[in-house]
Short mmCIF file of C-alpha atoms and ligand atoms in Angstrom, two decimals:
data_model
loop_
_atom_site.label_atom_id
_atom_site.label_comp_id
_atom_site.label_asym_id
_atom_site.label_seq_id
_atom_site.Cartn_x
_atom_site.Cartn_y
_atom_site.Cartn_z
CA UNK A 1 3.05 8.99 10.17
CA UNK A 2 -0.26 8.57 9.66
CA UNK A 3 -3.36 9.58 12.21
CA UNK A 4 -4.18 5.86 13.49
CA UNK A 5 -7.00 7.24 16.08
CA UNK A 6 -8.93 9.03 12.77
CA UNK A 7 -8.22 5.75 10.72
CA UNK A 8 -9.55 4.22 12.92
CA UNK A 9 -12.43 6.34 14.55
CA UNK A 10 -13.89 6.66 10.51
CA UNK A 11 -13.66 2.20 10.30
CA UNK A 12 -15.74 2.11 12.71
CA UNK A 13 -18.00 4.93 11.54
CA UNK A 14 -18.45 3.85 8.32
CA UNK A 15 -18.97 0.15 9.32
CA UNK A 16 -21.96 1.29 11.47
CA UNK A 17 -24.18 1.53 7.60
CA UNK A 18 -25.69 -1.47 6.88
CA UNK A 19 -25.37 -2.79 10.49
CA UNK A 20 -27.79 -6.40 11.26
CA UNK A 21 -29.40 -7.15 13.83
CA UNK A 22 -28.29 -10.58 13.74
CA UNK A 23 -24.41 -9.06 13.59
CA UNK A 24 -22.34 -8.06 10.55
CA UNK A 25 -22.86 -5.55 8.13
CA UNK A 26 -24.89 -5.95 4.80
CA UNK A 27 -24.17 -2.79 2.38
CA UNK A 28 -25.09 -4.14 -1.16
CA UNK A 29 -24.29 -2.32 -4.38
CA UNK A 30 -26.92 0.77 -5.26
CA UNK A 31 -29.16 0.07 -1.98
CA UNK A 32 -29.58 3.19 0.20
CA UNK A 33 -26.66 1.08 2.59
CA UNK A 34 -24.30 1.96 -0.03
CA UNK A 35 -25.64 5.56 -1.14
CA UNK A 36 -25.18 6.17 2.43
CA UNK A 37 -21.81 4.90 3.10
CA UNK A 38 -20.57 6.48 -0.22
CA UNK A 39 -21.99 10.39 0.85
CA UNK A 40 -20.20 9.41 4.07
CA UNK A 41 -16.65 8.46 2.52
CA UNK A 42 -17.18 11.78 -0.09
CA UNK A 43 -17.36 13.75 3.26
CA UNK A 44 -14.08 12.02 4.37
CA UNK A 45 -12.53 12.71 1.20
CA UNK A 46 -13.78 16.94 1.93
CA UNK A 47 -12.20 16.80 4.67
CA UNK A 48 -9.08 15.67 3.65
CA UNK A 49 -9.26 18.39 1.17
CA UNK A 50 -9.36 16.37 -1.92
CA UNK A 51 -11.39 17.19 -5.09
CA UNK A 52 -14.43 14.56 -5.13
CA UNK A 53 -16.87 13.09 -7.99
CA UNK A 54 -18.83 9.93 -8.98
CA UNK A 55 -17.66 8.51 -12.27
CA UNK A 56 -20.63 7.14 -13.98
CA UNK A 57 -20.54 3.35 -12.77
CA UNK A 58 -20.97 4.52 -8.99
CA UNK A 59 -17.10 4.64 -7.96
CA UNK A 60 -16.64 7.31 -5.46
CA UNK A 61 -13.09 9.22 -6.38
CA UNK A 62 -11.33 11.73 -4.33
CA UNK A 63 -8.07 13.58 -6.22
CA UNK A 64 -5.00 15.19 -4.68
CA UNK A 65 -3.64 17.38 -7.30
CA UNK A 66 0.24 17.30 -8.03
CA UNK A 67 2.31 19.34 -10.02
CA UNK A 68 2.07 18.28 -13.08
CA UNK A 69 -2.00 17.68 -13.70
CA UNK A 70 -0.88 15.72 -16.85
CA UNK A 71 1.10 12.94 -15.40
CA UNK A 72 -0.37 9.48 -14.69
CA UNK A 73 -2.63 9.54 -11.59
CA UNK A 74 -1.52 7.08 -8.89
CA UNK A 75 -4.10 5.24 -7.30
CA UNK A 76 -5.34 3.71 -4.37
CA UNK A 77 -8.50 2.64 -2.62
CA UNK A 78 -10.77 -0.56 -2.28
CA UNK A 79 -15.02 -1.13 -2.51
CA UNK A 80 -17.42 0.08 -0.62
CA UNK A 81 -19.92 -2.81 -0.57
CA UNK A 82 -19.61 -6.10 1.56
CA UNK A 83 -20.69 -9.41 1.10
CA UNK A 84 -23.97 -10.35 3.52
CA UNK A 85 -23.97 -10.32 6.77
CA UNK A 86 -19.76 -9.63 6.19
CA UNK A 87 -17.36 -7.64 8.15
CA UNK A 88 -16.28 -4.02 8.44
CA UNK A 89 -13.26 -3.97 7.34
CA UNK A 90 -13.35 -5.65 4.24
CA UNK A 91 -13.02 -2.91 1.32
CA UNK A 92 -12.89 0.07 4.28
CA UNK A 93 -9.94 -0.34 4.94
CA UNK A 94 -8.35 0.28 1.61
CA UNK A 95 -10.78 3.12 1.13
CA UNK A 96 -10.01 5.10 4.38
CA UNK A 97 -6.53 4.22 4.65
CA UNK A 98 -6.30 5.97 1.04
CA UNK A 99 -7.98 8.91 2.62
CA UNK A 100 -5.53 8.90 5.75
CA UNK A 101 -2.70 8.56 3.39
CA UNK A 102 -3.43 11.83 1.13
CA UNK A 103 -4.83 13.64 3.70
CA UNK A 104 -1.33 12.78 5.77
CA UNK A 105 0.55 14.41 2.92
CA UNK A 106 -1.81 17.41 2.75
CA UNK A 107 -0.90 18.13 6.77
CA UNK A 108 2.96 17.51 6.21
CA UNK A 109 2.74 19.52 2.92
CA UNK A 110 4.23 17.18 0.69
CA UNK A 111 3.04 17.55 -2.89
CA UNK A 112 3.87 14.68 -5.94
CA UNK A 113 4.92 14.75 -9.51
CA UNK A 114 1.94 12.85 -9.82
CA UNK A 115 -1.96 13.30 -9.43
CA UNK A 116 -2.95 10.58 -6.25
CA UNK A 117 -6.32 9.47 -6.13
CA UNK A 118 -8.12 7.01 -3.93
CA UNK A 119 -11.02 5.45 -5.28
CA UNK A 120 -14.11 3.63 -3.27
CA UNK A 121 -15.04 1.05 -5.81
CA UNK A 122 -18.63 -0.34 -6.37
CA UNK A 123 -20.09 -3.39 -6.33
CA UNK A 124 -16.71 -5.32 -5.68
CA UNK A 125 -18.07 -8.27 -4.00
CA UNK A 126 -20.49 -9.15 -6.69
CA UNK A 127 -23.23 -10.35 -3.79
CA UNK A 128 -26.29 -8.73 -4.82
CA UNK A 129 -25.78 -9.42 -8.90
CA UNK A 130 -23.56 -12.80 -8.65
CA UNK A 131 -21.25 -10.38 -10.81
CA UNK A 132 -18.60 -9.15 -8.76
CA UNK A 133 -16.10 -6.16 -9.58
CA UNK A 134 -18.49 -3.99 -11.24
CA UNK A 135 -16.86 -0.86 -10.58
CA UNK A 136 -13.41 -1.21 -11.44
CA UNK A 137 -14.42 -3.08 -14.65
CA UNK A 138 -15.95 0.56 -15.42
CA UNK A 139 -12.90 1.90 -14.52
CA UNK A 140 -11.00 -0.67 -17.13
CA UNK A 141 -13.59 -0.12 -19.68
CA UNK A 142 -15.09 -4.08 -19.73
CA UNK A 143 -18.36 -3.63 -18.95
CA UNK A 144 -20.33 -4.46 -21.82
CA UNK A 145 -23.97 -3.21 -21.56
CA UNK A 146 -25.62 -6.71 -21.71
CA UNK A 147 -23.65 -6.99 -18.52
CA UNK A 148 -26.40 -4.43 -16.73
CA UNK A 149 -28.79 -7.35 -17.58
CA UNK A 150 -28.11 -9.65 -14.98
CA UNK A 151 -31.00 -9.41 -12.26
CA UNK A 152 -30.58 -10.15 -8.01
CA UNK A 153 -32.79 -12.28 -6.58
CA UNK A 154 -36.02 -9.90 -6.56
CA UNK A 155 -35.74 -9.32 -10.41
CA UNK A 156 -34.19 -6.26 -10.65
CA UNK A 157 -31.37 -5.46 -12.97
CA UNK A 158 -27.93 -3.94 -12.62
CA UNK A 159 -29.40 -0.96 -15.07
CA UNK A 160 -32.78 -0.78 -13.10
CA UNK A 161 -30.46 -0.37 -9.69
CA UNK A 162 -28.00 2.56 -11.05
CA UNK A 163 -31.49 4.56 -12.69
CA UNK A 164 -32.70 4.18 -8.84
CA UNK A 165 -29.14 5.91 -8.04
CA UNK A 166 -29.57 8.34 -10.76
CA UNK A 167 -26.21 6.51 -12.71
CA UNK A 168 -27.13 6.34 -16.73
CA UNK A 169 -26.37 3.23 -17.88
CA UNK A 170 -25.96 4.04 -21.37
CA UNK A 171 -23.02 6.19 -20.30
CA UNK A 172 -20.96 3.47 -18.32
CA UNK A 173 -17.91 4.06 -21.15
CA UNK A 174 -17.58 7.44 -19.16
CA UNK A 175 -15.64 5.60 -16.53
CA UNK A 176 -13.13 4.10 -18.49
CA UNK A 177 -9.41 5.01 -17.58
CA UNK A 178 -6.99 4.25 -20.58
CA UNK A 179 -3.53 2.29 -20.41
CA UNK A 180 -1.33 4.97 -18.98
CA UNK A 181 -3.64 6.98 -17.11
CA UNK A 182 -2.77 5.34 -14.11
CA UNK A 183 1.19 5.22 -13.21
CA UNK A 184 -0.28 2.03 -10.51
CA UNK A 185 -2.81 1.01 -8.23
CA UNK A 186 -1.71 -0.19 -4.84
CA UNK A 187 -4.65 -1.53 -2.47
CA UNK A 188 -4.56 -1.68 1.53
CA UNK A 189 -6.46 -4.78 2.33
CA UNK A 190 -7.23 -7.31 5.33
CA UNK A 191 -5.58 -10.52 5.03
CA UNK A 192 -8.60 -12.61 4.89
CA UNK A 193 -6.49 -15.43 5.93
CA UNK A 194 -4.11 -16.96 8.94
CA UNK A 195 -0.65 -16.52 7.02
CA UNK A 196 -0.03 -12.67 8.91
CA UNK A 197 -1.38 -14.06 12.38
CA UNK A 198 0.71 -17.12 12.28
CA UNK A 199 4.31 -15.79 11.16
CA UNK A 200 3.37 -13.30 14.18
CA UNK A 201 2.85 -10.23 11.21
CA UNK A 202 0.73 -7.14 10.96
CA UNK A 203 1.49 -6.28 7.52
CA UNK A 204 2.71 -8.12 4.22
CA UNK A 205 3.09 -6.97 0.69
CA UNK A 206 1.44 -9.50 -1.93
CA UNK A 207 2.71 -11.35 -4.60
CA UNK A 208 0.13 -11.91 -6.74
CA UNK A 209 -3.78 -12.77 -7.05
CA UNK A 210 -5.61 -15.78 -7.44
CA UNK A 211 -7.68 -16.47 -10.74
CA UNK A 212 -11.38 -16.75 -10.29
CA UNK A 213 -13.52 -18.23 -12.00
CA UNK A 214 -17.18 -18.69 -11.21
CA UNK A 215 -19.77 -20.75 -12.46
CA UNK A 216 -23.36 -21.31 -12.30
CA UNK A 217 -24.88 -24.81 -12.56
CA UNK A 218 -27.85 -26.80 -12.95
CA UNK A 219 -28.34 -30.78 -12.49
CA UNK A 220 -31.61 -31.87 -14.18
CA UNK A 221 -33.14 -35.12 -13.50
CA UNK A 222 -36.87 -36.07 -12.77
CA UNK A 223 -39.10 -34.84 -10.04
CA UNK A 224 -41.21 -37.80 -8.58
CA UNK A 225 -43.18 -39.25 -6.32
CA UNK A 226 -41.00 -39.77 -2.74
CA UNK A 227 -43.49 -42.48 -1.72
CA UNK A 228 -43.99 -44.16 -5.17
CA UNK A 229 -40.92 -44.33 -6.98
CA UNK A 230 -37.75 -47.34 -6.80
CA UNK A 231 -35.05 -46.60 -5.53
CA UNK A 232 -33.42 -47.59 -8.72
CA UNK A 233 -36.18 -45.56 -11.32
CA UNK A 234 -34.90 -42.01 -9.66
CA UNK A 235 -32.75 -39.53 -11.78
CA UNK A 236 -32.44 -37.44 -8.25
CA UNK A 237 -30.88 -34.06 -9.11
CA UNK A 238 -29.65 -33.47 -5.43
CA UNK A 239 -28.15 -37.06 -4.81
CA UNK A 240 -26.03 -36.25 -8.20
CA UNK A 241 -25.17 -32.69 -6.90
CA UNK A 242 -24.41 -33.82 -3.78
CA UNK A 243 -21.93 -37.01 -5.22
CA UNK A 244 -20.12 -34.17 -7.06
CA UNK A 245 -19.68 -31.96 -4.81
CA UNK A 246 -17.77 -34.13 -2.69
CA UNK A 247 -15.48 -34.69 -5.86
CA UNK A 248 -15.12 -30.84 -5.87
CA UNK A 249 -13.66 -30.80 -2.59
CA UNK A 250 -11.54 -34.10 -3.31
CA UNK A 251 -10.21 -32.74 -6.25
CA UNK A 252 -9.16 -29.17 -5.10
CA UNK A 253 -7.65 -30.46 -1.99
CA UNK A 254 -5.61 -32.69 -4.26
CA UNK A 255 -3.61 -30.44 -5.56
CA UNK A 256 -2.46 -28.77 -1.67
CA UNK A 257 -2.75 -24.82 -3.37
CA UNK A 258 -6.99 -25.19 -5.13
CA UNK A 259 -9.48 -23.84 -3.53
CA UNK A 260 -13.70 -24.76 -4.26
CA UNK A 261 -16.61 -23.36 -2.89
CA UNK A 262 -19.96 -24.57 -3.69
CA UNK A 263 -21.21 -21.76 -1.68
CA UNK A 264 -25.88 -21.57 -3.14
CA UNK A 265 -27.70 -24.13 -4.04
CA UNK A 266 -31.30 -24.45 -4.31
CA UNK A 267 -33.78 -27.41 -4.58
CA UNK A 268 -36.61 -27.54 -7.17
CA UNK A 269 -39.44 -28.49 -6.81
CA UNK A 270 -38.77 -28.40 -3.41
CA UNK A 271 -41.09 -30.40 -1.30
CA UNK A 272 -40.57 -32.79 1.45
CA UNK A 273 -42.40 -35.84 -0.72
CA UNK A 274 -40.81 -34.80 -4.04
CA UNK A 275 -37.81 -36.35 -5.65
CA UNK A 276 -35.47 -33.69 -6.97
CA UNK A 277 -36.32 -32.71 -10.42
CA UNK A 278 -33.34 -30.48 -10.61
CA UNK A 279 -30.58 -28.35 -8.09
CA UNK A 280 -29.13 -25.40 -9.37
CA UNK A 281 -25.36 -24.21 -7.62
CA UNK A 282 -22.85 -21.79 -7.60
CA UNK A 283 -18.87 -22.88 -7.74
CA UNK A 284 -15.69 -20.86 -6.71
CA UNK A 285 -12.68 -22.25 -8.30
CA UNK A 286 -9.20 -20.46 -6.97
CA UNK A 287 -5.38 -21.34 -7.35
CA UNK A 288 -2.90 -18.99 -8.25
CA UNK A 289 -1.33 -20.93 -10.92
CA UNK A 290 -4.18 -21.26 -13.72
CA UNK A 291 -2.97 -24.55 -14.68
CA UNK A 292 -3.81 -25.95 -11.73
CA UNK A 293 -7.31 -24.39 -11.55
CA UNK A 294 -7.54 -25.52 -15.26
CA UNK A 295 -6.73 -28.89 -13.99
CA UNK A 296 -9.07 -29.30 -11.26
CA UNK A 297 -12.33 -27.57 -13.74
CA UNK A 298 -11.30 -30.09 -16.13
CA UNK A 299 -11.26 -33.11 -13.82
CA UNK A 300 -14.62 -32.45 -11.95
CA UNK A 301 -16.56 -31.67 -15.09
CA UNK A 302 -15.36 -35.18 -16.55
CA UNK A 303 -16.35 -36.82 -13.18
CA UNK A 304 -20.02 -34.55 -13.50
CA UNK A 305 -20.38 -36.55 -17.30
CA UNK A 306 -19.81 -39.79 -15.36
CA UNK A 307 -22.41 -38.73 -12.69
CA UNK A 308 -24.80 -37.75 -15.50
CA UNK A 309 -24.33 -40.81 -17.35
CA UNK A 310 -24.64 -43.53 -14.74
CA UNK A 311 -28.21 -41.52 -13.30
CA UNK A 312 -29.35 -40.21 -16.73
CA UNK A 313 -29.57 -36.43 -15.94
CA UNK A 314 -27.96 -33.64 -17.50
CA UNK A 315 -25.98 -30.91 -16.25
CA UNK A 316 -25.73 -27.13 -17.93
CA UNK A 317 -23.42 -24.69 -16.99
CA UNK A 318 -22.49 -20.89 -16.98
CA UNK A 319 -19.66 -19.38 -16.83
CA UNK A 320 -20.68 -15.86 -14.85
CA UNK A 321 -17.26 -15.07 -14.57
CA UNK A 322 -13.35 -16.07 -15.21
CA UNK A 323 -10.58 -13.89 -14.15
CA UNK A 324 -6.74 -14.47 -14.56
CA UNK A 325 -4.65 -14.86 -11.64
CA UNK A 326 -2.87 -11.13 -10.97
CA UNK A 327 0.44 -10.89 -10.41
CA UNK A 328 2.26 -7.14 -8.51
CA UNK A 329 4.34 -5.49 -9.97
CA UNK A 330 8.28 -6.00 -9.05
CA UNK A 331 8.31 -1.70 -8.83
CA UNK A 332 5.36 -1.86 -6.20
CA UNK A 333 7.24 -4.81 -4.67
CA UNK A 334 10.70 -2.93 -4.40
CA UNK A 335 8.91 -0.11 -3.24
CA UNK A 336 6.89 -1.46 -0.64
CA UNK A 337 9.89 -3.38 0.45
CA UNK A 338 11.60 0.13 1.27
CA UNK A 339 8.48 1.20 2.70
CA UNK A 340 8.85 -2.14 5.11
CA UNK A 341 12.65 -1.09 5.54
CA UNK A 342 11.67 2.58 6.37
CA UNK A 343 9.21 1.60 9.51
CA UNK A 344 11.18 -0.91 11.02
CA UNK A 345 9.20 -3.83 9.68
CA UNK A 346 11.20 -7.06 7.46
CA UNK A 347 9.70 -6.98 4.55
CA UNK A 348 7.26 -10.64 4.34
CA UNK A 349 5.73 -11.20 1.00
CA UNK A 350 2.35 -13.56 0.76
CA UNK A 351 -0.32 -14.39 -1.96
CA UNK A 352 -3.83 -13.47 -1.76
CA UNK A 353 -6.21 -16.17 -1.88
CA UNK A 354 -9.40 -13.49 -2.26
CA UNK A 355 -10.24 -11.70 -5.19
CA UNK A 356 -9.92 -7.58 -5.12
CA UNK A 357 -10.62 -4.63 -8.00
CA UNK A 358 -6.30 -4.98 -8.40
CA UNK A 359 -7.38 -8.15 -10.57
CA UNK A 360 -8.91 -5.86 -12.92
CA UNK A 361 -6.76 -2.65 -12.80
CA UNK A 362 -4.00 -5.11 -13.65
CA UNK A 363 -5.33 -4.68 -17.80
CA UNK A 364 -4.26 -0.96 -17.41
CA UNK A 365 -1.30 -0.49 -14.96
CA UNK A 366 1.17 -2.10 -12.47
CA UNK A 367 -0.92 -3.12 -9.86
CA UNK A 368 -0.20 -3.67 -6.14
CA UNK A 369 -1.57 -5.28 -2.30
CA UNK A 370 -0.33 -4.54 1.08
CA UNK A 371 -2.37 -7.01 3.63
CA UNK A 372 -2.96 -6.60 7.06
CA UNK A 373 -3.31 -9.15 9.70
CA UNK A 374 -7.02 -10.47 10.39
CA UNK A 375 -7.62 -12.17 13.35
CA UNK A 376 -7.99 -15.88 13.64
CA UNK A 377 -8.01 -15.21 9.74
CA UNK A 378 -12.09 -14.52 9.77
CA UNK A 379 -13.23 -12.30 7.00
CA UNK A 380 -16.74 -12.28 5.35
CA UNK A 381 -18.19 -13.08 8.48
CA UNK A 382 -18.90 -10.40 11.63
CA UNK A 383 -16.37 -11.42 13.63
CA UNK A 384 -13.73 -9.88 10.85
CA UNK A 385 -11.61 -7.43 12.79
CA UNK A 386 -8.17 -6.28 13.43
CA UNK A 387 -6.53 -3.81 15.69
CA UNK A 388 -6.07 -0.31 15.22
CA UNK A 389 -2.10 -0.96 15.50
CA UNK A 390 -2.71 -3.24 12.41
CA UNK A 391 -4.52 -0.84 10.28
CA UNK A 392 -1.87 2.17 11.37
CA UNK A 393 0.99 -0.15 10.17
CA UNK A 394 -0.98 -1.13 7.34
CA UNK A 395 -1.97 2.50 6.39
CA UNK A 396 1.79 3.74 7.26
CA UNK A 397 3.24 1.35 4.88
CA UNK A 398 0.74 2.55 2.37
CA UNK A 399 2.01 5.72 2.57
CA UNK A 400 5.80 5.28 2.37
CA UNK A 401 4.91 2.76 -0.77
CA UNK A 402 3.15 5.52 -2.73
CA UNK A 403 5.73 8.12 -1.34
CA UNK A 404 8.00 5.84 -3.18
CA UNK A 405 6.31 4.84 -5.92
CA UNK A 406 5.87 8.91 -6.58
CA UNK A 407 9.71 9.23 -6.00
CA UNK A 408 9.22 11.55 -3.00
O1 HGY B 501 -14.60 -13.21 -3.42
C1 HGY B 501 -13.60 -12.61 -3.04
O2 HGY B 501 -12.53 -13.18 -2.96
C2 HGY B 501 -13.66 -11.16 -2.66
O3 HGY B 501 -13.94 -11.06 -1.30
N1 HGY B 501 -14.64 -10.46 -3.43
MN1 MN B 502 -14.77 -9.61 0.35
MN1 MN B 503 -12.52 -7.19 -0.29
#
């Protein structure tokens, strides 16, 4: 079994960086938040006794060596960063119940086949850049570098920020893992939802992930006089944001599985006696069957032409990111089932509805999840939390899986 008072004594830890006043912890990708709380996990990793490096996107990687150096590596792990204001166990978990994991088999003595690895990926959540998995696309090889373009809200690039962590951007192919390398990925997560809490769960084993596909849009009309102009002579770009974003929710709710999130938006000009010249606005389309999230993109954006044609504006969009829906592996599925079996626990499978790094380890090897139970299902928010009897089932279960999956 694993140590669930140093699980859970390093959470906490680690989820003092990046601490707010306000509540919550804000650790965004190459700020000193996330230098810190990566030197931090790499002295976890030491004293677990692995072998630690930075791969040249950021990722923090800690190796247990097995007895044959050349097989397939089998990983594990989650990101370091969090989404503002967010919770601590989103992404730590995974990382530091990796940690527990091979440093449990380094205390009992058992040694695999195959390399194990856990990995503390960067820049997962995507909230500084509006990019999100940086790190394991790095690992996958899919970073392209006009992707280190893309700027946060204070100008600076994805490139700029890794020269300010000494990372070379010109050298991001270093990171890339091929097809094979990796015999499978398996990620300890939180829930993020209410599906653990209310079957009366701590753990689950996943199914599959949801596609994601995000967008960036912009509504332009004509900025006018408040005072001075009709009612019936405006081209309002927030009146036509707001009519669609009420078909957004309609639609998605249609369909009982969708989910949509218009989750920015921002005014221009932006005074209290100007009409709305034009409203620019994220959206976060989700279902796990890309059909239906086909479905629903096609649906709004044919009610959007209706809404541009009726108030004469125009609407541009950009796609800033569209990922597959992931499915796990039956092998991680059988194994974490035995895993389940092993501890006492029936095994209960669920889908995730968030997005995770799996989605993109899934171009290179079997991927697999293994949830545990949030409270009151709160995640990205400071009030994310869930007992250390939780995060010890979720961590034990984590380690019987990759026992498994190593055929120990
Ligand atoms: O957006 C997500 O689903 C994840 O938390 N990055
Ligand atoms: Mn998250
Ligand atoms: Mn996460």
């Amino acid at each position: 079994m694993i140590n669930k008072k140093r699980l859970y004594n390093r959470l906490m830890e680690l989820g003092e960086i990046g601490k707010q006043k306000a509540g919550g912890i804000t650790r965004l990708a190459f700020t000193p938040e996330d230098r810190a709380a990566k030197n931090l996990v790499a002295s976890f990793m030491k004293e677990a006794g692995l072998i630690v490096r930075e791969d040249a996107v950021g990722n923090i990687i800690g190796r247990l060596e097995g007895r044959n150096p050349e097989a397939p590596v089998i990983l594990t792990g989650s990101h370091i960063d969090s989404v503002y204001s967010g919770g601590i166990f989103d992404g730590a978990l995974g990382i530091l119940g990796g940690i527990e994991v091979l440093q449990t088999m380094q205390e009992q003595g058992i040694k695999s086949e195959y390399p194990m690895e856990v990995i503390a990926f960067n820049d997962e959540e995507g909230a500084r850049f509006s990019y999100s998995m940086l790190g394991s696309r790095g690992v996958i090889g899919s970073l392209k570098p006009e992707d280190l373009e893309l700027k946060d809200k204070e100008g600076i690039s994805i490139a700029a920020a890794m020269k300010a962590q000494d990372l070379e951007p010109t050298l991001i192919r270093c990171a890339a893992r091929t097809k094979g390398s990796i015999k499978a990925f398996v990620e300890l997560h939180i829930e993020q939802g209410k599906v653990l809490e209310t079957n009366n769960r701590s753990v689950g084993i996943v199914t599959g992930i949801v596609n994601e596909l995000w967008l960036k849009c912009t509504f332009k009309g004509e900025a006018g006089h408040a005072g001075a102009t009709p009612m019936t002579m405006r081209h309002d770009a927030l009146v036509a944001a707001a009519e669609f974003v009420q078909i957004v929710e309609r639609e998605a709710k249609k369909t009982g599985t969708a989910v949509a999130t218009v989750g920015k938006m921002s005014v221009f000009p932006g005074g209290i006696n100007i009409i709305p010249g034009s409203v620019e606005f994220t959206l976060d389309l989700r279902d796990i069957n890309q059909e239906v999230s086909d479905r629903v993109e096609d649906c709004i954006f044919q009610e959007a032409k209706r809404i541009c044609r009726e108030r004469s504006l125009e609407l541009h969009t950009e796609v800033l990111q569209r990922i597959p829906p992931a499915p796990c592996s039956e092998t991680f599925q059988g194994a974490a089932a035995d895993a389940f079996k092993h501890l006492g626990f029936e095994p209960f499978y669920l889908p995730s509805g968030a997005g995770h790094d799996a989605m993109q380890l899934v171009n290179i090897c079997p991927i697999g999840m293994i949830f545990v139970r949030s409270k009151d299902g709160i995640s990205h928010n400071p009030a994310e939390w869930s007992s250390p009897e939780d995060c010890a089932d979720g961590a034990n279960v984590l380690y019987h899986t990759l026992l498994n999956l190593a055929g120990l």
